[in-house]
PDB file of C-alpha atoms in Angstrom:
ATOM      1  CA  MET A  42     172.554 100.030  36.801  1.00 37.00           C
ATOM      2  CA  THR A  43     174.688  98.903  38.750  1.00 38.00           C
ATOM      3  CA  GLY A  44     174.922  95.835  40.805  1.00 38.00           C
ATOM      4  CA  LEU A  45     174.032  98.082  43.594  1.00 41.00           C
ATOM      5  CA  GLU A  46     171.085 100.283  41.986  1.00 61.00           C
ATOM      6  CA  ASN A  47     169.269  96.572  40.532  1.00 72.00           C
ATOM      7  CA  ILE A  48     170.058  94.164  43.184  1.00 80.00           C
ATOM      8  CA  ALA A  49     167.706  91.664  41.945  1.00 81.00           C
ATOM      9  CA  THR A  50     168.583  88.489  39.672  1.00 86.00           C
ATOM     10  CA  ALA A  51     166.594  86.988  36.796  1.00 87.00           C
ATOM     11  CA  PRO A  52     165.353  83.822  38.582  1.00 90.00           C
ATOM     12  CA  MET A  53     164.498  86.552  41.541  1.00 91.00           C
ATOM     13  CA  TRP A  54     162.239  88.650  38.954  1.00 92.00           C
ATOM     14  CA  ALA A  55     161.344  85.635  38.329  1.00 93.00           C
ATOM     15  CA  GLY A  56     159.696  84.292  40.736  1.00 93.00           C
ATOM     16  CA  PHE A  57     158.222  87.801  41.988  1.00 93.00           C
ATOM     17  CA  VAL A  58     155.792  87.778  39.473  1.00 92.00           C
ATOM     18  CA  ALA A  59     155.230  84.545  39.327  1.00 94.00           C
ATOM     19  CA  PHE A  60     154.050  85.261  43.155  1.00 92.00           C
ATOM     20  CA  VAL A  61     151.743  87.244  42.121  1.00 91.00           C
ATOM     21  CA  LEU A  62     150.195  85.292  39.615  1.00 90.00           C
ATOM     22  CA  VAL A  63     149.607  82.901  41.480  1.00 90.00           C
ATOM     23  CA  MET A  64     147.744  85.008  43.842  1.00 85.00           C
ATOM     24  CA  LEU A  65     145.490  86.622  41.319  1.00 83.00           C
ATOM     25  CA  ALA A  66     144.972  83.297  40.569  1.00 82.00           C
ATOM     26  CA  LEU A  67     143.412  81.817  43.650  1.00 80.00           C
ATOM     27  CA  ASP A  68     142.022  85.634  44.440  1.00 73.00           C
ATOM     28  CA  LEU A  69     139.813  84.877  41.123  1.00 71.00           C
ATOM     29  CA  TRP A  70     139.194  81.166  41.013  1.00 70.00           C
ATOM     30  CA  VAL A  71     139.572  80.229  45.228  1.00 65.00           C
ATOM     31  CA  PHE A  72     138.640  82.516  47.186  1.00 62.00           C
ATOM     32  CA  GLY A  73     135.748  83.812  45.347  1.00 56.00           C
ATOM     33  CA  GLY A  74     136.813  87.386  43.300  1.00 55.00           C
ATOM     34  CA  ASN A  75     134.683  86.811  40.726  1.00 56.00           C
ATOM     35  CA  LYS A  76     131.807  86.250  42.697  1.00 61.00           C
ATOM     36  CA  ALA A  77     129.540  89.294  43.321  1.00 62.00           C
ATOM     37  CA  HIS A  78     129.322  89.551  47.101  1.00 64.00           C
ATOM     38  CA  LYS A  79     129.535  92.119  49.902  1.00 72.00           C
ATOM     39  CA  VAL A  80     133.161  92.094  51.382  1.00 75.00           C
ATOM     40  CA  SER A  81     132.398  92.071  55.163  1.00 79.00           C
ATOM     41  CA  ILE A  82     135.266  94.602  57.464  1.00 82.00           C
ATOM     42  CA  LYS A  83     136.006  90.789  58.703  1.00 85.00           C
ATOM     43  CA  GLU A  84     136.524  89.627  55.249  1.00 83.00           C
ATOM     44  CA  ALA A  85     138.874  92.685  54.490  1.00 84.00           C
ATOM     45  CA  GLY A  86     139.923  93.100  58.214  1.00 88.00           C
ATOM     46  CA  ALA A  87     141.808  89.145  57.262  1.00 88.00           C
ATOM     47  CA  TRP A  88     142.643  90.091  54.004  1.00 87.00           C
ATOM     48  CA  SER A  89     144.469  93.076  54.725  1.00 89.00           C
ATOM     49  CA  LEU A  90     146.318  91.287  57.332  1.00 92.00           C
ATOM     50  CA  GLY A  91     147.237  88.670  55.709  1.00 91.00           C
ATOM     51  CA  TRP A  92     148.475  91.036  52.941  1.00 91.00           C
ATOM     52  CA  PHE A  93     150.537  92.474  55.357  1.00 93.00           C
ATOM     53  CA  SER A  94     151.689  90.376  56.705  1.00 94.00           C
ATOM     54  CA  LEU A  95     152.886  88.927  53.140  1.00 94.00           C
ATOM     55  CA  ALA A  96     155.046  91.697  53.077  1.00 95.00           C
ATOM     56  CA  LEU A  97     156.872  91.756  55.914  1.00 96.00           C
ATOM     57  CA  LEU A  98     157.345  88.017  54.764  1.00 96.00           C
ATOM     58  CA  PHE A  99     158.690  88.924  51.527  1.00 96.00           C
ATOM     59  CA  ASN A 100     160.793  91.689  53.656  1.00 96.00           C
ATOM     60  CA  ALA A 101     162.660  89.206  56.116  1.00 96.00           C
ATOM     61  CA  GLY A 102     162.978  86.774  53.045  1.00 95.00           C
ATOM     62  CA  LEU A 103     165.243  89.173  51.151  1.00 94.00           C
ATOM     63  CA  TRP A 104     167.136  89.616  53.617  1.00 95.00           C
ATOM     64  CA  TYR A 105     168.764  86.420  54.797  1.00 94.00           C
ATOM     65  CA  TYR A 106     169.099  86.140  50.867  1.00 93.00           C
ATOM     66  CA  LEU A 107     170.742  89.052  50.423  1.00 92.00           C
ATOM     67  CA  LYS A 108     172.658  88.987  53.734  1.00 92.00           C
ATOM     68  CA  GLY A 109     174.167  85.529  52.755  1.00 90.00           C
ATOM     69  CA  THR A 110     174.755  86.614  48.891  1.00 90.00           C
ATOM     70  CA  VAL A 111     175.831  90.702  49.220  1.00 88.00           C
ATOM     71  CA  GLY A 112     176.443  90.909  52.311  1.00 89.00           C
ATOM     72  CA  PRO A 113     174.746  92.370  55.578  1.00 91.00           C
ATOM     73  CA  GLU A 114     175.373  96.014  54.562  1.00 92.00           C
ATOM     74  CA  ILE A 115     173.634  95.893  51.694  1.00 91.00           C
ATOM     75  CA  ALA A 116     171.158  93.476  53.450  1.00 92.00           C
ATOM     76  CA  GLU A 117     170.042  96.077  55.815  1.00 93.00           C
ATOM     77  CA  GLN A 118     170.106  98.211  53.064  1.00 91.00           C
ATOM     78  CA  LYS A 119     167.434  96.897  50.707  1.00 93.00           C
ATOM     79  CA  SER A 120     164.986  95.209  53.758  1.00 94.00           C
ATOM     80  CA  LEU A 121     165.062  98.952  54.789  1.00 93.00           C
ATOM     81  CA  GLU A 122     164.742 100.258  51.423  1.00 93.00           C
ATOM     82  CA  PHE A 123     161.213  98.237  50.349  1.00 95.00           C
ATOM     83  CA  LEU A 124     159.805  98.626  53.867  1.00 93.00           C
ATOM     84  CA  SER A 125     159.694 102.512  53.561  1.00 92.00           C
ATOM     85  CA  GLY A 126     158.528 102.340  49.620  1.00 91.00           C
ATOM     86  CA  TYR A 127     156.199 100.073  50.772  1.00 93.00           C
ATOM     87  CA  LEU A 128     154.745 102.083  53.138  1.00 91.00           C
ATOM     88  CA  ILE A 129     154.821 105.252  51.174  1.00 90.00           C
ATOM     89  CA  GLU A 130     153.120 103.363  48.505  1.00 89.00           C
ATOM     90  CA  LYS A 131     150.164 102.043  51.219  1.00 89.00           C
ATOM     91  CA  ALA A 132     149.704 105.868  52.502  1.00 87.00           C
ATOM     92  CA  LEU A 133     149.591 107.427  49.380  1.00 86.00           C
ATOM     93  CA  SER A 134     146.786 104.586  48.469  1.00 85.00           C
ATOM     94  CA  VAL A 135     144.453 105.469  50.912  1.00 83.00           C
ATOM     95  CA  ASP A 136     143.834 108.581  49.192  1.00 82.00           C
ATOM     96  CA  ASN A 137     142.800 106.156  46.655  1.00 83.00           C
ATOM     97  CA  VAL A 138     140.075 104.381  48.932  1.00 85.00           C
ATOM     98  CA  PHE A 139     138.378 107.936  49.354  1.00 85.00           C
ATOM     99  CA  ILE A 140     138.215 108.734  45.484  1.00 86.00           C
ATOM    100  CA  PHE A 141     136.514 104.769  44.824  1.00 88.00           C
ATOM    101  CA  LEU A 142     133.963 105.551  47.595  1.00 87.00           C
ATOM    102  CA  LEU A 143     132.560 108.979  45.430  1.00 86.00           C
ATOM    103  CA  ILE A 144     132.820 107.073  42.427  1.00 88.00           C
ATOM    104  CA  PHE A 145     130.760 104.085  43.516  1.00 89.00           C
ATOM    105  CA  THR A 146     128.577 106.234  45.957  1.00 86.00           C
ATOM    106  CA  ALA A 147     128.155 108.482  42.411  1.00 85.00           C
ATOM    107  CA  PHE A 148     126.940 106.219  40.075  1.00 86.00           C
ATOM    108  CA  GLY A 149     125.043 103.703  42.959  1.00 86.00           C
ATOM    109  CA  VAL A 150     127.026 100.394  42.752  1.00 86.00           C
ATOM    110  CA  LYS A 151     125.776  98.112  45.324  1.00 86.00           C
ATOM    111  CA  PRO A 152     127.901  96.804  47.540  1.00 83.00           C
ATOM    112  CA  GLU A 153     127.808  93.055  46.736  1.00 83.00           C
ATOM    113  CA  TYR A 154     129.341  94.560  42.508  1.00 86.00           C
ATOM    114  CA  GLN A 155     132.155  96.675  44.212  1.00 87.00           C
ATOM    115  CA  ARG A 156     134.502  93.548  44.214  1.00 84.00           C
ATOM    116  CA  ARG A 157     134.152  92.645  41.094  1.00 83.00           C
ATOM    117  CA  VAL A 158     135.503  96.274  39.766  1.00 88.00           C
ATOM    118  CA  LEU A 159     137.947  96.892  41.590  1.00 88.00           C
ATOM    119  CA  ILE A 160     139.698  93.236  40.950  1.00 86.00           C
ATOM    120  CA  TYR A 161     139.822  94.075  37.397  1.00 87.00           C
ATOM    121  CA  GLY A 162     140.871  97.433  38.337  1.00 87.00           C
ATOM    122  CA  VAL A 163     143.927  95.712  40.320  1.00 86.00           C
ATOM    123  CA  LEU A 164     144.946  93.860  37.484  1.00 87.00           C
ATOM    124  CA  GLY A 165     144.923  97.035  35.337  1.00 88.00           C
ATOM    125  CA  ALA A 166     146.886  98.802  37.460  1.00 87.00           C
ATOM    126  CA  ILE A 167     149.286  96.313  37.835  1.00 89.00           C
ATOM    127  CA  VAL A 168     149.689  95.758  34.188  1.00 89.00           C
ATOM    128  CA  MET A 169     149.788 100.264  33.992  1.00 89.00           C
ATOM    129  CA  ARG A 170     152.750 100.236  36.683  1.00 88.00           C
ATOM    130  CA  ALA A 171     154.574  98.103  36.077  1.00 89.00           C
ATOM    131  CA  VAL A 172     155.157  99.375  32.532  1.00 90.00           C
ATOM    132  CA  MET A 173     155.495 103.317  34.760  1.00 89.00           C
ATOM    133  CA  ILE A 174     158.592 101.791  37.084  1.00 88.00           C
ATOM    134  CA  LEU A 175     160.833 100.058  34.594  1.00 86.00           C
ATOM    135  CA  ALA A 176     160.470 103.513  32.144  1.00 88.00           C
ATOM    136  CA  GLY A 177     160.878 105.583  35.452  1.00 85.00           C
ATOM    137  CA  ALA A 178     163.708 103.535  36.061  1.00 84.00           C
ATOM    138  CA  TRP A 179     165.655 103.437  33.124  1.00 85.00           C
ATOM    139  CA  VAL A 180     165.073 107.692  32.819  1.00 87.00           C
ATOM    140  CA  VAL A 181     166.552 107.749  35.692  1.00 84.00           C
ATOM    141  CA  ASN A 182     169.416 105.739  35.892  1.00 80.00           C
ATOM    142  CA  GLU A 183     170.004 107.634  32.403  1.00 83.00           C
ATOM    143  CA  PHE A 184     169.166 110.738  33.272  1.00 83.00           C
ATOM    144  CA  LYS A 185     169.604 111.841  37.077  1.00 82.00           C
ATOM    145  CA  TRP A 186     168.485 115.410  36.831  1.00 86.00           C
ATOM    146  CA  ILE A 187     165.115 113.744  36.089  1.00 88.00           C
ATOM    147  CA  LEU A 188     164.956 113.294  39.836  1.00 87.00           C
ATOM    148  CA  TYR A 189     164.937 116.485  40.761  1.00 91.00           C
ATOM    149  CA  LEU A 190     162.074 117.320  38.367  1.00 91.00           C
ATOM    150  CA  PHE A 191     160.793 114.690  40.024  1.00 91.00           C
ATOM    151  CA  GLY A 192     160.424 115.901  43.403  1.00 91.00           C
ATOM    152  CA  ALA A 193     159.316 119.676  42.428  1.00 93.00           C
ATOM    153  CA  PHE A 194     156.292 117.993  41.115  1.00 91.00           C
ATOM    154  CA  LEU A 195     155.668 116.294  44.645  1.00 91.00           C
ATOM    155  CA  LEU A 196     156.358 119.136  46.293  1.00 92.00           C
ATOM    156  CA  PHE A 197     153.661 121.266  43.687  1.00 92.00           C
ATOM    157  CA  THR A 198     150.908 118.344  44.483  1.00 90.00           C
ATOM    158  CA  GLY A 199     150.978 118.257  47.688  1.00 90.00           C
ATOM    159  CA  LEU A 200     150.887 121.952  48.612  1.00 92.00           C
ATOM    160  CA  LYS A 201     147.961 121.153  45.480  1.00 89.00           C
ATOM    161  CA  MET A 202     146.743 118.895  47.898  1.00 87.00           C
ATOM    162  CA  LEU A 203     147.155 121.023  51.327  1.00 87.00           C
ATOM    163  CA  LYS A 204     145.280 123.528  49.376  1.00 85.00           C
ATOM    164  CA  ALA A 205     142.160 121.570  47.956  1.00 78.00           C
ATOM    165  CA  VAL A 206     141.796 118.872  50.325  1.00 72.00           C
ATOM    166  CA  ASP A 207     138.174 120.031  51.265  1.00 71.00           C
ATOM    167  CA  GLU A 208     137.389 119.839  47.628  1.00 73.00           C
ATOM    168  CA  GLU A 209     135.407 116.482  46.257  1.00 71.00           C
ATOM    169  CA  PRO A 210     135.953 115.761  42.048  1.00 71.00           C
ATOM    170  CA  ASP A 211     132.968 115.876  40.377  1.00 72.00           C
ATOM    171  CA  VAL A 212     132.662 112.267  38.675  1.00 74.00           C
ATOM    172  CA  LYS A 213     130.052 111.975  36.632  1.00 73.00           C
ATOM    173  CA  ASN A 214     131.622 115.430  35.024  1.00 77.00           C
ATOM    174  CA  ASN A 215     134.820 113.406  34.140  1.00 78.00           C
ATOM    175  CA  PRO A 216     136.193 114.217  30.765  1.00 85.00           C
ATOM    176  CA  VAL A 217     137.563 110.595  30.238  1.00 83.00           C
ATOM    177  CA  LEU A 218     133.752 109.823  31.210  1.00 84.00           C
ATOM    178  CA  LYS A 219     132.461 112.317  28.461  1.00 85.00           C
ATOM    179  CA  TRP A 220     134.665 111.088  26.526  1.00 88.00           C
ATOM    180  CA  ALA A 221     133.778 106.304  26.826  1.00 86.00           C
ATOM    181  CA  ARG A 222     129.575 107.793  26.803  1.00 86.00           C
ATOM    182  CA  LYS A 223     130.732 109.648  23.072  1.00 87.00           C
ATOM    183  CA  LEU A 224     132.698 106.816  21.818  1.00 87.00           C
ATOM    184  CA  LEU A 225     130.795 103.867  23.633  1.00 87.00           C
ATOM    185  CA  PRO A 226     127.544 102.465  22.962  1.00 87.00           C
ATOM    186  CA  VAL A 227     126.220 102.917  26.753  1.00 84.00           C
ATOM    187  CA  SER A 228     123.148 100.052  27.992  1.00 84.00           C
ATOM    188  CA  GLU A 229     122.059 102.662  30.916  1.00 81.00           C
ATOM    189  CA  GLY A 230     120.231 100.714  34.115  1.00 78.00           C
ATOM    190  CA  ASP A 231     121.131  98.111  36.004  1.00 77.00           C
ATOM    191  CA  HIS A 232     122.628  95.194  34.465  1.00 75.00           C
ATOM    192  CA  GLY A 233     124.144  92.973  37.761  1.00 76.00           C
ATOM    193  CA  GLU A 234     127.743  92.568  37.680  1.00 80.00           C
ATOM    194  CA  LYS A 235     127.488  92.426  34.035  1.00 84.00           C
ATOM    195  CA  PHE A 236     130.228  94.986  31.504  1.00 86.00           C
ATOM    196  CA  ILE A 237     128.541  94.761  29.157  1.00 87.00           C
ATOM    197  CA  VAL A 238     125.320  93.152  27.258  1.00 88.00           C
ATOM    198  CA  SER A 239     123.912  92.612  24.252  1.00 87.00           C
ATOM    199  CA  LYS A 240     120.266  93.923  22.653  1.00 84.00           C
ATOM    200  CA  ASP A 241     118.854  93.231  19.543  1.00 78.00           C
ATOM    201  CA  GLY A 242     122.136  91.876  18.629  1.00 80.00           C
ATOM    202  CA  LYS A 243     124.199  94.617  18.994  1.00 88.00           C
ATOM    203  CA  ARG A 244     126.676  95.280  22.118  1.00 89.00           C
ATOM    204  CA  TYR A 245     126.716  97.618  24.655  1.00 88.00           C
ATOM    205  CA  VAL A 246     128.884  98.776  27.804  1.00 88.00           C
ATOM    206  CA  THR A 247     126.920  99.578  30.948  1.00 89.00           C
ATOM    207  CA  THR A 248     127.118 101.577  33.366  1.00 89.00           C
ATOM    208  CA  LEU A 249     129.385  99.919  35.882  1.00 90.00           C
ATOM    209  CA  PHE A 250     131.854  99.285  32.604  1.00 90.00           C
ATOM    210  CA  LEU A 251     131.987 103.180  32.728  1.00 91.00           C
ATOM    211  CA  VAL A 252     132.356 103.053  36.577  1.00 91.00           C
ATOM    212  CA  LEU A 253     136.060 100.466  35.769  1.00 91.00           C
ATOM    213  CA  ILE A 254     137.684 102.649  32.748  1.00 91.00           C
ATOM    214  CA  LEU A 255     137.158 105.490  36.055  1.00 90.00           C
ATOM    215  CA  ILE A 256     138.764 103.219  38.723  1.00 90.00           C
ATOM    216  CA  GLU A 257     141.504 103.154  36.109  1.00 90.00           C
ATOM    217  CA  VAL A 258     141.781 106.030  35.079  1.00 88.00           C
ATOM    218  CA  THR A 259     142.238 106.911  38.766  1.00 86.00           C
ATOM    219  CA  ASP A 260     144.751 104.493  39.359  1.00 87.00           C
ATOM    220  CA  LEU A 261     146.918 105.866  36.555  1.00 86.00           C
ATOM    221  CA  ILE A 262     146.184 109.249  38.206  1.00 83.00           C
ATOM    222  CA  PHE A 263     147.855 108.766  41.500  1.00 82.00           C
ATOM    223  CA  ALA A 264     150.231 105.708  40.042  1.00 84.00           C
ATOM    224  CA  VAL A 265     152.621 109.344  37.986  1.00 83.00           C
ATOM    225  CA  ASP A 266     152.375 110.595  42.393  1.00 78.00           C
ATOM    226  CA  SER A 267     153.500 107.337  43.892  1.00 82.00           C
ATOM    227  CA  ILE A 268     156.039 105.842  41.557  1.00 86.00           C
ATOM    228  CA  PRO A 269     158.598 109.429  41.548  1.00 88.00           C
ATOM    229  CA  ALA A 270     157.921 108.912  44.979  1.00 87.00           C
ATOM    230  CA  ILE A 271     159.353 105.876  45.687  1.00 87.00           C
ATOM    231  CA  PHE A 272     162.383 106.461  44.072  1.00 87.00           C
ATOM    232  CA  ALA A 273     163.178 109.337  46.549  1.00 85.00           C
ATOM    233  CA  ILE A 274     164.011 106.565  48.574  1.00 87.00           C
ATOM    234  CA  THR A 275     166.079 103.830  46.022  1.00 87.00           C
ATOM    235  CA  SER A 276     166.763 103.394  42.523  1.00 85.00           C
ATOM    236  CA  ASP A 277     166.406  99.819  42.169  1.00 89.00           C
ATOM    237  CA  PRO A 278     164.040  98.662  40.301  1.00 90.00           C
ATOM    238  CA  PHE A 279     163.362  95.920  41.778  1.00 92.00           C
ATOM    239  CA  ILE A 280     162.740  97.029  45.326  1.00 93.00           C
ATOM    240  CA  VAL A 281     159.862  99.517  43.346  1.00 92.00           C
ATOM    241  CA  PHE A 282     158.086  96.700  42.144  1.00 92.00           C
ATOM    242  CA  THR A 283     157.728  94.839  44.447  1.00 94.00           C
ATOM    243  CA  SER A 284     156.247  97.751  46.790  1.00 93.00           C
ATOM    244  CA  ASN A 285     154.727  98.588  44.505  1.00 92.00           C
ATOM    245  CA  MET A 286     153.247  95.431  43.633  1.00 92.00           C
ATOM    246  CA  PHE A 287     152.508  94.506  47.470  1.00 94.00           C
ATOM    247  CA  ALA A 288     150.684  97.634  48.051  1.00 91.00           C
ATOM    248  CA  ILE A 289     148.276  97.260  44.783  1.00 90.00           C
ATOM    249  CA  LEU A 290     147.373  93.832  45.866  1.00 89.00           C
ATOM    250  CA  GLY A 291     146.156  95.361  49.049  1.00 89.00           C
ATOM    251  CA  LEU A 292     144.586  97.378  47.537  1.00 88.00           C
ATOM    252  CA  ARG A 293     140.906  96.025  47.743  1.00 86.00           C
ATOM    253  CA  ALA A 294     141.039  94.977  50.631  1.00 86.00           C
ATOM    254  CA  LEU A 295     142.068  98.138  52.692  1.00 88.00           C
ATOM    255  CA  TYR A 296     139.268  99.782  49.936  1.00 88.00           C
ATOM    256  CA  PHE A 297     136.197  97.568  52.152  1.00 86.00           C
ATOM    257  CA  LEU A 298     138.441  98.483  55.290  1.00 86.00           C
ATOM    258  CA  LEU A 299     137.994 101.615  55.880  1.00 84.00           C
ATOM    259  CA  ALA A 300     134.891 102.412  54.160  1.00 81.00           C
ATOM    260  CA  ASP A 301     132.032 102.482  55.879  1.00 75.00           C
ATOM    261  CA  VAL A 302     134.556 105.077  58.081  1.00 79.00           C
ATOM    262  CA  ALA A 303     136.391 107.397  55.586  1.00 78.00           C
ATOM    263  CA  ASP A 304     134.707 109.666  57.283  1.00 78.00           C
ATOM    264  CA  ARG A 305     137.044 109.004  60.438  1.00 80.00           C
ATOM    265  CA  PHE A 306     140.203 109.576  58.366  1.00 83.00           C
ATOM    266  CA  HIS A 307     139.264 113.456  57.478  1.00 81.00           C
ATOM    267  CA  LEU A 308     142.802 114.187  58.661  1.00 87.00           C
ATOM    268  CA  LEU A 309     144.734 111.650  56.424  1.00 88.00           C
ATOM    269  CA  LYS A 310     144.987 113.424  53.588  1.00 87.00           C
ATOM    270  CA  TYR A 311     146.907 116.814  55.697  1.00 91.00           C
ATOM    271  CA  GLY A 312     149.271 113.574  56.368  1.00 91.00           C
ATOM    272  CA  LEU A 313     149.467 112.624  52.825  1.00 90.00           C
ATOM    273  CA  ALA A 314     149.821 115.857  51.539  1.00 91.00           C
ATOM    274  CA  LEU A 315     152.482 116.434  53.620  1.00 93.00           C
ATOM    275  CA  VAL A 316     154.538 113.176  52.841  1.00 92.00           C
ATOM    276  CA  LEU A 317     154.302 114.161  49.347  1.00 91.00           C
ATOM    277  CA  CYS A 318     156.117 117.368  50.305  1.00 93.00           C
ATOM    278  CA  PHE A 319     158.635 116.105  52.806  1.00 93.00           C
ATOM    279  CA  ILE A 320     159.258 113.657  49.331  1.00 92.00           C
ATOM    280  CA  GLY A 321     159.679 116.176  47.231  1.00 92.00           C
ATOM    281  CA  LEU A 322     162.186 117.818  49.251  1.00 94.00           C
ATOM    282  CA  LYS A 323     164.045 115.254  50.098  1.00 92.00           C
ATOM    283  CA  MET A 324     164.891 114.900  45.928  1.00 91.00           C
ATOM    284  CA  LEU A 325     165.292 118.673  45.617  1.00 92.00           C
ATOM    285  CA  LEU A 326     167.936 118.979  48.127  1.00 91.00           C
ATOM    286  CA  LEU A 327     169.677 115.614  47.182  1.00 84.00           C
ATOM    287  CA  PRO A 328     173.139 117.879  46.391  1.00 84.00           C
ATOM    288  CA  TRP A 329     173.413 119.614  49.271  1.00 89.00           C
ATOM    289  CA  ILE A 330     171.622 117.428  51.967  1.00 87.00           C
ATOM    290  CA  HIS A 331     171.594 113.791  52.201  1.00 84.00           C
ATOM    291  CA  ILE A 332     168.440 111.855  54.308  1.00 87.00           C
ATOM    292  CA  PRO A 333     169.655 108.624  55.330  1.00 88.00           C
ATOM    293  CA  VAL A 334     166.331 106.248  54.527  1.00 87.00           C
ATOM    294  CA  HIS A 335     165.631 105.032  57.844  1.00 86.00           C
ATOM    295  CA  ILE A 336     165.373 108.728  58.210  1.00 90.00           C
ATOM    296  CA  SER A 337     162.483 109.071  55.704  1.00 88.00           C
ATOM    297  CA  LEU A 338     160.813 106.353  57.613  1.00 87.00           C
ATOM    298  CA  THR A 339     160.894 107.684  60.457  1.00 91.00           C
ATOM    299  CA  VAL A 340     159.534 110.940  58.916  1.00 92.00           C
ATOM    300  CA  VAL A 341     156.966 109.226  56.533  1.00 90.00           C
ATOM    301  CA  ALA A 342     155.539 107.257  59.809  1.00 90.00           C
ATOM    302  CA  SER A 343     155.218 110.380  62.464  1.00 93.00           C
ATOM    303  CA  LEU A 344     153.583 111.837  59.167  1.00 92.00           C
ATOM    304  CA  ILE A 345     151.416 109.137  58.436  1.00 91.00           C
ATOM    305  CA  ALA A 346     149.908 107.885  62.513  1.00 92.00           C
ATOM    306  CA  GLY A 347     150.521 111.758  63.424  1.00 93.00           C
ATOM    307  CA  SER A 348     146.902 112.425  61.107  1.00 91.00           C
ATOM    308  CA  VAL A 349     145.184 108.567  61.723  1.00 90.00           C
ATOM    309  CA  ILE A 350     145.343 109.759  64.996  1.00 92.00           C
ATOM    310  CA  ALA A 351     144.137 113.214  65.395  1.00 92.00           C
ATOM    311  CA  SER A 352     141.341 111.700  62.603  1.00 89.00           C
ATOM    312  CA  LEU A 353     140.372 109.550  65.067  1.00 88.00           C
ATOM    313  CA  TYR A 354     140.581 111.620  67.975  1.00 88.00           C
ATOM    314  CA  ALA A 355     139.038 114.654  65.988  1.00 87.00           C
ATOM    315  CA  THR A 356     136.021 112.227  65.609  1.00 82.00           C
ATOM    316  CA  ARG A 357     136.404 109.721  68.582  1.00 79.00           C
ATOM    317  CA  LYS A 358     132.098 110.756  69.148  1.00 73.00           C
ATOM    318  CA  LYS A 359     130.620 109.520  65.958  1.00 62.00           C
TER     319      LYS A 359
END
């Protein structure tokens, strides 16, 4: 890739990966991420604010560094790309929250065990998305026409979401879950927060482990939508990767923040579907119409904010 397409140096990549690993380690072993407890709204709000603030600080630091190394014009462009990508990822991750809630409800997972499932889900999502982003960046760089395929796919997905916005998936009859039950010995019942138990010298996976599999598969499915969406904003793998990682790192806190009030945001799915349609159209119209990043950011923010406000107004009596 050219320097403009891939603005990051090796130390920048290494520094960010180290930052992600340190934050995950702190969450697991310092802030109690591996201990079973029910996450309060206050705790979830504090973590959500913390991750959002870190994303903005990172963007400010990126702008400041690039301003001094490659000039203010590129610095402003890259910071806008990051902010747009982060907002798109953050918005689309809300759909994950709705599905996570359905999965936990269907399997009767207690609130105090959900945090452990989600942190391992985040670890898996980071690895999967890193591979998908690097592969996607290579494909986009080698085959520019793939962007039009991404655009058609996103437009189709957005229209499909609009049509099926009120439908709820039957998570217990998921094909992956059926396959896992056939392949793995499963111990039914409540085993607390354990993923694997031993009975009569034989190891069994628990129902909670099956839930973890569904969480990972769900994120993989949503990644297929969200990662191409960011390539509509930028082909810089560092911007795509960092905006994705910040959204994923804050996903668990976002879930606990919205879980108890998810029914108040039922119109948000319409906004997310329209975001996908807009991004898909932007990619398809690229040969004839170039939509600047700041306009894309404005449109995406307006669609999300509008659907949130409409949802809160429609459910104000609740």
